[in-house]
XYZ file of C-alpha atoms in Angstrom:
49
model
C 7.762 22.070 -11.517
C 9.921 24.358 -9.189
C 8.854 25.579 -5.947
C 8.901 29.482 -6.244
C 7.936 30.913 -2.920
C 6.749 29.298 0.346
C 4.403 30.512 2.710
C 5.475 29.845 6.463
C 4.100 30.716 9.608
C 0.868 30.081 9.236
C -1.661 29.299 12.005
C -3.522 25.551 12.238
C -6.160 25.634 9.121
C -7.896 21.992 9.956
C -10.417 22.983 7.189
C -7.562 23.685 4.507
C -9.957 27.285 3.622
C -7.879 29.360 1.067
C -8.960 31.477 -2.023
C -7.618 32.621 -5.129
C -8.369 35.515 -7.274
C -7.308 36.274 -10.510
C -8.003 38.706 -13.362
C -5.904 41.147 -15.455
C -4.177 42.941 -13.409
C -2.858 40.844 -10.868
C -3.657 37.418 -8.415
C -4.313 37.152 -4.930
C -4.146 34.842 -2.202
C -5.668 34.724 0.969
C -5.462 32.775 3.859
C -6.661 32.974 7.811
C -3.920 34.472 9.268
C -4.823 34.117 13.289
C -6.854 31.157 14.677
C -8.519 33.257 17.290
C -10.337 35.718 15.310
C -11.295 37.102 11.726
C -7.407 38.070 10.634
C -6.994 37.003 6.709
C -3.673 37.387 4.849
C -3.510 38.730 1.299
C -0.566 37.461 -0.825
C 0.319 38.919 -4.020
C 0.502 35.707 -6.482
C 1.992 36.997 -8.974
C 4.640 39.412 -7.755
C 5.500 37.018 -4.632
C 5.361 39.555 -2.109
């Protein structure tokens, strides 16, 4: 297995909460992207970006 892309800066996530969706056209990631309020990050899983 090779590691493809890495995901840095991201704030403390104690709880480890993440979720992945995935269908035909495309996957997504997201992931809290601030500690102090509701900000989530969207990563494109398939394209990397």
């Amino acid at each position: 297995m090779k590691v493809m892309h890495t995901i840095r800066d991201t704030p403390k996530n104690p709880a480890g909460l993440c979720a992945l969706s995935v269908d035909n056209d495309g996957g997504y990631l997201a992931y809290p992207g601030n500690s102090q309020n509701g900000e989530v990050q969207v990563f494109d899983a398939i394209n990397l970006v």
